[in-house]
Short mmCIF file of C-alpha atoms in Angstrom, two decimals:
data_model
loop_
_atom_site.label_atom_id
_atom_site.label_comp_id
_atom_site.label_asym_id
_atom_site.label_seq_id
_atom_site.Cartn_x
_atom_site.Cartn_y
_atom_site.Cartn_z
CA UNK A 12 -49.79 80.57 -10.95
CA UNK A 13 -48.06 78.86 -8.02
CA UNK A 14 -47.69 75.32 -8.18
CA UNK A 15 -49.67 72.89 -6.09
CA UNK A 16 -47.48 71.28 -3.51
CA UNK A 17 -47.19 67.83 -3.25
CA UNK A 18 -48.87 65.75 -0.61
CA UNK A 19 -46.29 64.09 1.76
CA UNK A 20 -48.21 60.85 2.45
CA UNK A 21 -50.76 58.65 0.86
CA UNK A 22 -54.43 59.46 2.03
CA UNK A 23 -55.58 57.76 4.49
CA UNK A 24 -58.66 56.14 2.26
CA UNK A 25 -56.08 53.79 0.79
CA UNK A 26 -54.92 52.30 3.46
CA UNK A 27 -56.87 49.35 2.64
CA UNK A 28 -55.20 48.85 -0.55
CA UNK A 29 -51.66 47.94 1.30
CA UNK A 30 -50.72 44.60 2.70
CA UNK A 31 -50.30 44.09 6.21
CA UNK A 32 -47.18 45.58 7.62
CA UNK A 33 -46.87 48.52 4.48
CA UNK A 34 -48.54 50.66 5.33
CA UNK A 35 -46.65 52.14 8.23
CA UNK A 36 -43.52 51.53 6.06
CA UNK A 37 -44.86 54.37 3.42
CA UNK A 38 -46.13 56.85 6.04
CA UNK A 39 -44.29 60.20 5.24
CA UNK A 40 -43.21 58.85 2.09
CA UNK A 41 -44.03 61.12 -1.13
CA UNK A 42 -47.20 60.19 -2.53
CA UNK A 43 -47.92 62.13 -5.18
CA UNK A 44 -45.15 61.04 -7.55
CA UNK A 45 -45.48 57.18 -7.25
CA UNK A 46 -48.26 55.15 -7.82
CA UNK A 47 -49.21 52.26 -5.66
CA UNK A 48 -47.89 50.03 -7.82
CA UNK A 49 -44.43 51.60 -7.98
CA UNK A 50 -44.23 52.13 -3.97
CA UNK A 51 -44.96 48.40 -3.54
CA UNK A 52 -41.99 47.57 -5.98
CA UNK A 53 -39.85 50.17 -4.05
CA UNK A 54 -40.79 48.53 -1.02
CA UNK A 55 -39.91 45.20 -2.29
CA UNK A 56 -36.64 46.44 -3.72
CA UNK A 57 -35.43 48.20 -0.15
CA UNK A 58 -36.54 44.61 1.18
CA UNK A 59 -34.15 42.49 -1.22
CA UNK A 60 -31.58 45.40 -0.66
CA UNK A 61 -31.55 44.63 2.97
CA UNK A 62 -31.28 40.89 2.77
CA UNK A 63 -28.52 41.46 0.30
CA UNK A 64 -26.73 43.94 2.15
CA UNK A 65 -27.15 40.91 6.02
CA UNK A 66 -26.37 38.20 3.37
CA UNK A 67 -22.90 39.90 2.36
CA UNK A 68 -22.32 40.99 6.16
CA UNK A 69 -22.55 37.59 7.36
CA UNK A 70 -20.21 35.97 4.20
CA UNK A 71 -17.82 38.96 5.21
CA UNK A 72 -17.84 37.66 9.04
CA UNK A 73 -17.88 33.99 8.52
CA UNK A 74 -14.69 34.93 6.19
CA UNK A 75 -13.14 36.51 8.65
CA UNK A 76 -13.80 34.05 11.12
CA UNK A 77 -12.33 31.32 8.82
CA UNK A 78 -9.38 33.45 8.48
CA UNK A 79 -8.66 33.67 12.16
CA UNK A 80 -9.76 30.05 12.64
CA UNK A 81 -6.69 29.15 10.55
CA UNK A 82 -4.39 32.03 12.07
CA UNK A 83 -5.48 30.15 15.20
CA UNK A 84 -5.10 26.62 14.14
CA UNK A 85 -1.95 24.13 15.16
CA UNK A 86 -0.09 23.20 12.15
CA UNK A 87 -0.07 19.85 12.40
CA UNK A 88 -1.99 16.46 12.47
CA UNK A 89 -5.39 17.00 14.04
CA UNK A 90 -4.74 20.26 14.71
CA UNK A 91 -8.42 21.63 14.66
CA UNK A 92 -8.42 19.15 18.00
CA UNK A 93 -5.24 20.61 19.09
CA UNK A 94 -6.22 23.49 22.91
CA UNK A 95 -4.62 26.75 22.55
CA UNK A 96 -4.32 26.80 26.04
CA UNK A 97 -2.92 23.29 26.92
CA UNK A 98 -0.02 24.66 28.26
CA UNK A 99 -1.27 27.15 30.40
CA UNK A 100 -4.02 23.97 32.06
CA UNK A 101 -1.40 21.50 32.08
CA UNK A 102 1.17 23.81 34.18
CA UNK A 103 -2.14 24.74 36.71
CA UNK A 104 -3.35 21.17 36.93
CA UNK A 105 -0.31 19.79 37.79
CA UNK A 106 0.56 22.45 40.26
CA UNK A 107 -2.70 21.59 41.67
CA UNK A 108 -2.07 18.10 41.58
CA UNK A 109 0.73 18.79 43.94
CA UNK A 110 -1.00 20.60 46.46
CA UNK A 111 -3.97 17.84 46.50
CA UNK A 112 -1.16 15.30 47.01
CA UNK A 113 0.95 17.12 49.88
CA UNK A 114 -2.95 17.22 51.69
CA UNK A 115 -2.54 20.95 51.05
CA UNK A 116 -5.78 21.04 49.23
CA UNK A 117 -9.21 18.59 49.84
CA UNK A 118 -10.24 18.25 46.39
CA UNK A 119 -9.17 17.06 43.07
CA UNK A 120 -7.51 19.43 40.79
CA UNK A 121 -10.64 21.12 38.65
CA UNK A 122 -10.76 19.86 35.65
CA UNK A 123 -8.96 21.79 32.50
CA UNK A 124 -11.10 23.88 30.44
CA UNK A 125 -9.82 24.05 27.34
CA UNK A 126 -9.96 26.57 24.35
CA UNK A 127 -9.97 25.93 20.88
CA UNK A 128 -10.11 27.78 17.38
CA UNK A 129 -13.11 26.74 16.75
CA UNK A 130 -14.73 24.86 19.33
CA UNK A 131 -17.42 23.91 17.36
CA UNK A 132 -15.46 22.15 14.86
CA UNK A 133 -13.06 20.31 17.65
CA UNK A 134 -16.36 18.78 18.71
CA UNK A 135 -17.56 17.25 15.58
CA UNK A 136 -14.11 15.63 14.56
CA UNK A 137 -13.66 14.65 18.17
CA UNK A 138 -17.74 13.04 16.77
CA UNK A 139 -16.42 11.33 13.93
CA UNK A 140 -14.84 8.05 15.83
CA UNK A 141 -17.92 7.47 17.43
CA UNK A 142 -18.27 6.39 20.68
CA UNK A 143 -15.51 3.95 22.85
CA UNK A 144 -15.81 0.66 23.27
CA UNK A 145 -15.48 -2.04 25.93
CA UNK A 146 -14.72 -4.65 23.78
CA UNK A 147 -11.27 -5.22 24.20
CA UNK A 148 -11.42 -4.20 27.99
CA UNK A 149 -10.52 -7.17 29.42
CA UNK A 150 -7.62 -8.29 26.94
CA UNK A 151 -6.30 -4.27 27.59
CA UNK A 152 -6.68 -4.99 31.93
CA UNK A 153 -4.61 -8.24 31.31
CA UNK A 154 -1.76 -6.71 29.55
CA UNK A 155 -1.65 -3.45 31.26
CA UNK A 156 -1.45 -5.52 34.67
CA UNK A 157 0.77 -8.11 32.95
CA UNK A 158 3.65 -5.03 32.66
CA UNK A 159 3.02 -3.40 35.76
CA UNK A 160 3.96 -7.03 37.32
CA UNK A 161 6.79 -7.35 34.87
CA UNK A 162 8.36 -4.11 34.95
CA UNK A 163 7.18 -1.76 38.04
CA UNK A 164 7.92 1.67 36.64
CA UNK A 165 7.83 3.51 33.82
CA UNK A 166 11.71 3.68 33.20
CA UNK A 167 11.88 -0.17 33.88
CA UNK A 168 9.41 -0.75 30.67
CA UNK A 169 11.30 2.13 28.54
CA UNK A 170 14.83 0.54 28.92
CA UNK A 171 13.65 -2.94 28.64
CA UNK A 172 11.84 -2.08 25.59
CA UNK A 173 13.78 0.68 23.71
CA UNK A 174 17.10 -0.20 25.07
CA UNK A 175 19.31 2.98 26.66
CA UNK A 176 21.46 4.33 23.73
CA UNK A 177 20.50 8.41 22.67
CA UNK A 178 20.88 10.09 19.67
CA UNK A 179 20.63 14.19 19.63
CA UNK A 180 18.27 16.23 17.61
CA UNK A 181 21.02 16.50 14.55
CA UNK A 182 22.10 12.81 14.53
CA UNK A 183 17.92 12.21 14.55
CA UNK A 184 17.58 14.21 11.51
CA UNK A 185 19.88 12.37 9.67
CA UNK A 186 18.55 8.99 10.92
CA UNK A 187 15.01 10.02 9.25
CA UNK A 188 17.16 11.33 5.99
CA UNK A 189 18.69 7.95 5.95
CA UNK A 190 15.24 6.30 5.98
CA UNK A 191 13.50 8.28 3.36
CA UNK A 192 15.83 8.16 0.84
CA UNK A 193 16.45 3.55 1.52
CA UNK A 194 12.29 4.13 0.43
CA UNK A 195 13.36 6.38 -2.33
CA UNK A 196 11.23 9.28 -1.27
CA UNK A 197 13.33 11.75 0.23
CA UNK A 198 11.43 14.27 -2.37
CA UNK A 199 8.14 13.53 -0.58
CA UNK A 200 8.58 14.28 2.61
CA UNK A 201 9.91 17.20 5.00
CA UNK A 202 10.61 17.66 8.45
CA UNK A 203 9.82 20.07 10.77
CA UNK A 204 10.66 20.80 14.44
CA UNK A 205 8.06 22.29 16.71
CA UNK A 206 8.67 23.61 20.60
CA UNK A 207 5.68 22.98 21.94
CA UNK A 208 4.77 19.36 20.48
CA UNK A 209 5.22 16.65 23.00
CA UNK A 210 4.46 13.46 20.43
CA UNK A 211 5.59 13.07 17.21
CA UNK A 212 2.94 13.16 14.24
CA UNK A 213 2.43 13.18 10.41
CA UNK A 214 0.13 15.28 7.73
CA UNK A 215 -0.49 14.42 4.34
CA UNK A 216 -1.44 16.54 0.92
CA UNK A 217 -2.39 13.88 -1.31
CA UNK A 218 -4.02 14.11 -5.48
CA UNK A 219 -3.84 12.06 -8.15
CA UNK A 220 -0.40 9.99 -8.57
CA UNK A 221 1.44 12.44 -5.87
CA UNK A 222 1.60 12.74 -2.02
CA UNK A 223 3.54 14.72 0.21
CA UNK A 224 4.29 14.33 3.73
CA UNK A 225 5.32 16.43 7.04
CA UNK A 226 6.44 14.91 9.97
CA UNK A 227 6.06 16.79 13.07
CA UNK A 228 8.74 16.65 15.52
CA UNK A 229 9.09 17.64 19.32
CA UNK A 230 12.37 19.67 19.23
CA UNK A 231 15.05 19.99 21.68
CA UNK A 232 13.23 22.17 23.84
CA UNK A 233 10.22 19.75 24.41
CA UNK A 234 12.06 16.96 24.83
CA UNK A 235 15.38 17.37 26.54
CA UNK A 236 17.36 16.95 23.11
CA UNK A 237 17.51 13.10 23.56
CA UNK A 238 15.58 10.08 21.49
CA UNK A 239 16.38 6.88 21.94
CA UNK A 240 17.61 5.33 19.24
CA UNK A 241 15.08 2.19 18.84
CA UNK A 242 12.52 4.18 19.43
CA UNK A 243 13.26 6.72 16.82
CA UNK A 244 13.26 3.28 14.77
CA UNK A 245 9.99 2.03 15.58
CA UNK A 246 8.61 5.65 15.11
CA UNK A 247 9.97 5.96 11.52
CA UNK A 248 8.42 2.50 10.63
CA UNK A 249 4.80 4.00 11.67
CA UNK A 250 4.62 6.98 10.44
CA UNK A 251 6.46 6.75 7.26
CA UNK A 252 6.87 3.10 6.85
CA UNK A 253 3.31 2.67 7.82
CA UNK A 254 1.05 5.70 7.02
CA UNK A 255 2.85 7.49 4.10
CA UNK A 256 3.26 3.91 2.80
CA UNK A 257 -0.26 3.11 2.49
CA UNK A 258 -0.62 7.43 1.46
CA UNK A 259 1.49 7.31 -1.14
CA UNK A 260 0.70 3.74 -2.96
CA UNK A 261 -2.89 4.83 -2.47
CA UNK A 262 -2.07 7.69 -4.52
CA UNK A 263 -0.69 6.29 -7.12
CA UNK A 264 -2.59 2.72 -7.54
CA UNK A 265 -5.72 3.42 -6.13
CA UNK A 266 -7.06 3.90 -9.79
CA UNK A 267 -6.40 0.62 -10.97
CA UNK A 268 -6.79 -0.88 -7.96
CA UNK A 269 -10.44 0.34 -8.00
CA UNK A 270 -11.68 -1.37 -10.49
CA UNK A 271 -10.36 0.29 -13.70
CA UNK A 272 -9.76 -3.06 -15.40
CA UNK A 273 -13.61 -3.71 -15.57
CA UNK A 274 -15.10 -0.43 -14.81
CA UNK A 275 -18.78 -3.30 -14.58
CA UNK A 276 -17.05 -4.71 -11.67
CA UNK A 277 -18.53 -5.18 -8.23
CA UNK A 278 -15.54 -3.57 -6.42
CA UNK A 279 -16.04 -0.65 -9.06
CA UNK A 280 -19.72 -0.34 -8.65
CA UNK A 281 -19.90 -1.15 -5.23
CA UNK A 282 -17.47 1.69 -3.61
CA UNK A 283 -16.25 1.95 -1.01
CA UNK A 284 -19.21 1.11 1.32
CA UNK A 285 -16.82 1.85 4.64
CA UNK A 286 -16.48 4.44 7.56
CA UNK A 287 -13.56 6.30 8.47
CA UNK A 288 -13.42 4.59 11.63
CA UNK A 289 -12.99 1.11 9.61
CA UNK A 290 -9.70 2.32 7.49
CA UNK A 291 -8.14 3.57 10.44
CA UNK A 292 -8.44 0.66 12.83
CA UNK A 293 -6.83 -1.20 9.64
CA UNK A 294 -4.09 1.41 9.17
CA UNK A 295 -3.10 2.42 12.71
CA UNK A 296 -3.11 -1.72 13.62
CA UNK A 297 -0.89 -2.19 10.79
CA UNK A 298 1.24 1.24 12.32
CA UNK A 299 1.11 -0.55 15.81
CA UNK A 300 2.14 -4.08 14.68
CA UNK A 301 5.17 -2.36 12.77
CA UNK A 302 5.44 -0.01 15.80
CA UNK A 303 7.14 -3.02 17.87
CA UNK A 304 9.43 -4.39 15.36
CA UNK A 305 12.24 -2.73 16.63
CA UNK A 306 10.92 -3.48 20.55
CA UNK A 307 12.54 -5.75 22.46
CA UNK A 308 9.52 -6.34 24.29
CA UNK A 309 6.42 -7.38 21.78
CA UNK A 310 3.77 -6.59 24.79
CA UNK A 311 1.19 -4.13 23.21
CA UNK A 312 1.41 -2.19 26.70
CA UNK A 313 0.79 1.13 25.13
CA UNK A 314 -2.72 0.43 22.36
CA UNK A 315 -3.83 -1.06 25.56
CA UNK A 316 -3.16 1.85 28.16
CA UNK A 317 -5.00 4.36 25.02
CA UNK A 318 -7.80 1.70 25.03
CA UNK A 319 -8.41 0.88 28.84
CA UNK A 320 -7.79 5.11 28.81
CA UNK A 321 -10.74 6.21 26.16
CA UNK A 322 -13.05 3.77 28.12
CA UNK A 323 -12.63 4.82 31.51
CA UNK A 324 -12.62 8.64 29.74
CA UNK A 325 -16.25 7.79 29.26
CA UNK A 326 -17.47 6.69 32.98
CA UNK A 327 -15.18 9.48 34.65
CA UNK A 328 -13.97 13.39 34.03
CA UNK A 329 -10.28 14.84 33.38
CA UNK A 330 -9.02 14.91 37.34
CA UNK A 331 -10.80 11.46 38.21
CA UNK A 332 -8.99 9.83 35.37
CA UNK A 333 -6.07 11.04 36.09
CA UNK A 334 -6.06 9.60 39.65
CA UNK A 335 -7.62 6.25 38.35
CA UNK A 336 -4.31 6.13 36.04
CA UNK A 337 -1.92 6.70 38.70
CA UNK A 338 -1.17 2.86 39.65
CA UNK A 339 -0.44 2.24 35.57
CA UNK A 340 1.25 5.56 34.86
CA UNK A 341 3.25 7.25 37.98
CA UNK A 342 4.72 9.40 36.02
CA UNK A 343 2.90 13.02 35.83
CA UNK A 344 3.50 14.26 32.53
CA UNK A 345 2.93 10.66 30.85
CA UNK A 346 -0.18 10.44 32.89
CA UNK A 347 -1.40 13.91 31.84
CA UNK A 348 -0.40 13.53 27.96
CA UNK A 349 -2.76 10.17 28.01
CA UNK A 350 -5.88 12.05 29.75
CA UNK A 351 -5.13 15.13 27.77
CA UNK A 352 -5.17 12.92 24.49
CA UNK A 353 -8.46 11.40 25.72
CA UNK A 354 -10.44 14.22 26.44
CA UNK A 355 -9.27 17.01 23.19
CA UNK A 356 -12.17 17.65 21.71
CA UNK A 357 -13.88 19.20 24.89
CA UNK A 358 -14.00 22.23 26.27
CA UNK A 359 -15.27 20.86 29.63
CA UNK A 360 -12.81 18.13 30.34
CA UNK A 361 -15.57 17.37 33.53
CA UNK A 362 -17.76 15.61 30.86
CA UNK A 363 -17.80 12.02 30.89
CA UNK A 364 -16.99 11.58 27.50
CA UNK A 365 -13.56 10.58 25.35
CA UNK A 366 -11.90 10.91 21.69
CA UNK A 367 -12.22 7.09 20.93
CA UNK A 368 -9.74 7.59 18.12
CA UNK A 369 -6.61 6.05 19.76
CA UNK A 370 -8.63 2.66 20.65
CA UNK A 371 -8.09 1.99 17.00
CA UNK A 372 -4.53 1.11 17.61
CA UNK A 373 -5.30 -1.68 20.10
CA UNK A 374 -8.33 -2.96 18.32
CA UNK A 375 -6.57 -3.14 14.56
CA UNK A 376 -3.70 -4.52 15.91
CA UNK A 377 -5.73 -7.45 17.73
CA UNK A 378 -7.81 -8.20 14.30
CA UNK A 379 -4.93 -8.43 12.72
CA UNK A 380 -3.21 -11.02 14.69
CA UNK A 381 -6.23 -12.77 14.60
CA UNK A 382 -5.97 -12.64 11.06
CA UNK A 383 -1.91 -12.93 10.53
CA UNK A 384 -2.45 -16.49 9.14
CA UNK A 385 -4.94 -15.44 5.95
CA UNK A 386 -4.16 -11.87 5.03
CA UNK A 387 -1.49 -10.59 2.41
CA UNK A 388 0.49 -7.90 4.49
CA UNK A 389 1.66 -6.23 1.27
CA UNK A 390 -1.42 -5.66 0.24
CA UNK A 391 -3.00 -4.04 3.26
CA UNK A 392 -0.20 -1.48 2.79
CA UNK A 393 -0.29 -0.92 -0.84
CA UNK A 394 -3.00 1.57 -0.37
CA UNK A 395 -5.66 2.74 2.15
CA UNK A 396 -7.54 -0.64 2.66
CA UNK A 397 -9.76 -1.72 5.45
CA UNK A 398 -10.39 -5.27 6.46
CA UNK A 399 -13.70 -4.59 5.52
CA UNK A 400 -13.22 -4.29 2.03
CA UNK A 401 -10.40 -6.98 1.90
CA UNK A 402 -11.64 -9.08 -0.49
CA UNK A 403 -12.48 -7.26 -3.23
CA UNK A 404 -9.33 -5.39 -3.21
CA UNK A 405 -7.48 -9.01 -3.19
CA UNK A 406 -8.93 -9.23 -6.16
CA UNK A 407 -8.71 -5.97 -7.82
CA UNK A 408 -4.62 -6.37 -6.59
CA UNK A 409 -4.00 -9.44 -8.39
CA UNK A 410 -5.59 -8.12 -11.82
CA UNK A 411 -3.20 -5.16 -11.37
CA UNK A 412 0.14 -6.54 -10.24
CA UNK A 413 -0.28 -8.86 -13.64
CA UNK A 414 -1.14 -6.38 -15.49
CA UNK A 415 1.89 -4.92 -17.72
CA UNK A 416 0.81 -1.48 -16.56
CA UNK A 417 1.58 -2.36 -13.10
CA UNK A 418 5.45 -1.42 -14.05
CA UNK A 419 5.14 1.89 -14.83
CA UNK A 420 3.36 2.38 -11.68
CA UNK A 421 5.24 3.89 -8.89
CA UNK A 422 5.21 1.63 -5.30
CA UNK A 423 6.73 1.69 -2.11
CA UNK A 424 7.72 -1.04 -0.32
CA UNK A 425 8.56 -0.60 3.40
CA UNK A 426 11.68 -2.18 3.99
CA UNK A 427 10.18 -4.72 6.60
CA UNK A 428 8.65 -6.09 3.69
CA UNK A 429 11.08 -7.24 2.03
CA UNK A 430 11.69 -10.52 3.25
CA UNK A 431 7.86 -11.50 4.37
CA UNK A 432 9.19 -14.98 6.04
CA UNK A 433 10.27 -12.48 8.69
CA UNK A 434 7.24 -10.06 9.28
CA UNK A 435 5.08 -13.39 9.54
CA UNK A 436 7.59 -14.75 12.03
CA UNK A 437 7.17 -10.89 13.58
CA UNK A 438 3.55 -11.14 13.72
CA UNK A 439 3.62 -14.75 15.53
CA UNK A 440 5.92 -13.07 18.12
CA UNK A 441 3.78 -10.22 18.85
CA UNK A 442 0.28 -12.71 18.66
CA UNK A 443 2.09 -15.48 21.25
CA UNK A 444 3.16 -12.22 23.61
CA UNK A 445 -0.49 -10.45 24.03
CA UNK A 446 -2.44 -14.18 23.85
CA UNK A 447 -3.80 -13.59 20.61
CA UNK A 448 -5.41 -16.52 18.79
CA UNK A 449 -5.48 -16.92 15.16
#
């Protein structure tokens, strides 16, 4: 006898026995050789299937787009922050600039648009500073006006301050060899040269008891193949006499400076109850302070330019600020390279908002001085310490250095250090320049 054929769908009596949204999903499927039981569990399967199967397409994608975000990335400090297409704005801005200046144009330059790796994550570093303050405002006004009497131009301010003796790129390399190994850590840290860089910059990889540094340097062909030798000074005793310092001790103390001697201690239990934002006004004041060692002039023209800058980045856009800058900073590529550092982060340089990272360096440096009478100097750069947490890591400091363990433990000491009757007299110097009180 022939066999019966199959039905090719369920009959249309059971429809009622499906949830809402099934039943056209099993229309034309074979009936006859599942029950409705096992079509609801296929159903449910193809469902998890397909969730699986967008699940592992999106991990593939975001992969890939982590990959390429890296690919994309500037090697070097803050380079998530760092346009792809600075160059490219910078050269059309300026050209622009020109134009607007020889009354060949009406308007202001438009303002850069700039392109990132991943924009998204430019914005929310460019978040973590917070918003810019005012503060300070008035303090910043009064100096930068104070060397705009004093000196007139920018080359007037350079030479007084820096003094006019060069070194080349080869003569600079060995300066920074010298320095590293006088701090005995010529293992720790490397150099390398980048065309397009116009500022100097460090990165760290730090763990337990080990850190390693990079410093980023403009090469001949961003700079002209000239530093000046105080400068290159004043640059080795922030970056490496200042930030790898506090890196590197951090690495290797933080342990016992954390409490490990009573593990029931407050400054053990406690944590570390500050922001980001708080370490790094402590740091980069300590990196501006030691910045102007080697100046001959102690006025903290600069922290205040990046601080009167990040405010006024937050009542005007890229071109406006740039025109507001122009009696401080006549100089186009100086005057570009502080609105440019003001405004990373965006991708519309037009909004009225700014990177308030580089008003840490004015206000650290001001609490400081304020300070320079009552705070241990040594101790702010034996690890990464904020004024916040001062006094607890006082203590935590003296339990260690009398500890016997303390010898075994590896420390660097900047070589301003050394002789601390001369940093103090340093400090005063500085304090008396800028009016700052203790």
């Amino acid at each position: 006898a022939r066999a019966e054929k199959a039905p090719t769908a369920p009959p249309p009596e059971l429809r009622n026995m499906f949830r809402r949204g099934e039943w056209e999903t099993v229309r034309g499927k074979p009936w006859s050789v599942m029950t409705p039981g096992q079509m609801r569990d296929k159903i449910e399967r193809e469902a998890r299937e397909e969730v699986a199967k967008k699940v592992n397409e999106y991990s593939r994608t975001l992969k890939a787009k982590k990959e390429k975000t890296k690919e994309l990335t500037p090697t070097m400090a803050y380079g998530n922050m760092t346009p792809l297409n600075a160059a490219e704005e910078r050269r059309a801005f300026l050209a622009a600039w020109d134009a607007y200046k020889k009354g060949e144009r009406d308007s202001l330059p438009r303002d850069p648009q700039f392109v990132y790796a991943d924009e998204e994550a430019a914005r929310l570093r460019m978040s973590e500073w917070g918003a810019p303050r005012d503060d300070l405002l008035d303090h910043a006004t009064r100096i930068m006006n104070a060397k705009r009497e004093r000196y007139g131009d920018e080359g007037s301010y350079e030479k007084a301050a820096w003094g006019g003796d060069t070194i080349g790129v080869s003569d600079l390399e060995d300066t920074i060899k010298e320095y590293l190994i006088d701090h005995g850590i010529e293992k720790n840290v490397t150099i390398e040269w980048h065309d397009s860089l116009a500022t100097p910059s460090m990165t760290m990889s730090l763990g337990r008891r080990k850190a390693h540094g990079v410093l980023h340097m403009p090469s001949k062909a961003s700079t002209g193949g000239f530093f000046r030798r105080e400068w290159i000074q004043a640059l080795l005793d922030h970056e490496i006499g200042t930030h790898f310092a506090c890196a590197i001790n951090d690495a290797h103390a933080s342990e016992y400076v954390r409490g490990t001697f009573n593990t029931a201690s407050h400054w053990a239990l406690r944590g570390r109850n500050v922001t980001p934002r708080e370490h790094l006004v402590t740091e980069e004041g300590l990196a501006t302070l030691n910045t102007h060692m080697s100046a001959k002039v102690k006025l903290l023209w600069g922290p205040a330019l990046a601080y009167w800058t990040r405010w006024m980045g937050t009542q005007l856009g890229f071109s406006s600020l740039f025109e507001a800058l122009e009696p401080y900073v006549p100089e186009l590529s100086r005057r570009w390279q502080q609105c440019y550092r003001c405004k990373r982060g965006l991708s519309d340089t037009s909004e009225k908002k700014s990177l308030a990272k580089d008003q840490c360096y004015l206000e650290g440096a001001w609490r400081l001085l304020e300070g320079r009478k009552h705070l241990d100097f040594k101790l702010l750069h034996s690890g990464r310490i904020a004024l916040e947490e001062y006094p607890d890591a006082k203590s935590a400091w003296l339990r260690f250095t009398h500890a016997s363990v303390s010898k075994g433990v590896f420390t660097m000491t900047p070589h301003f250090l050394r002789e601390p009757g001369k940093y103090a007299a340093h400090l005063e110097e500085i304090a008396v320049e800028n009016g700052v009180e203790a």
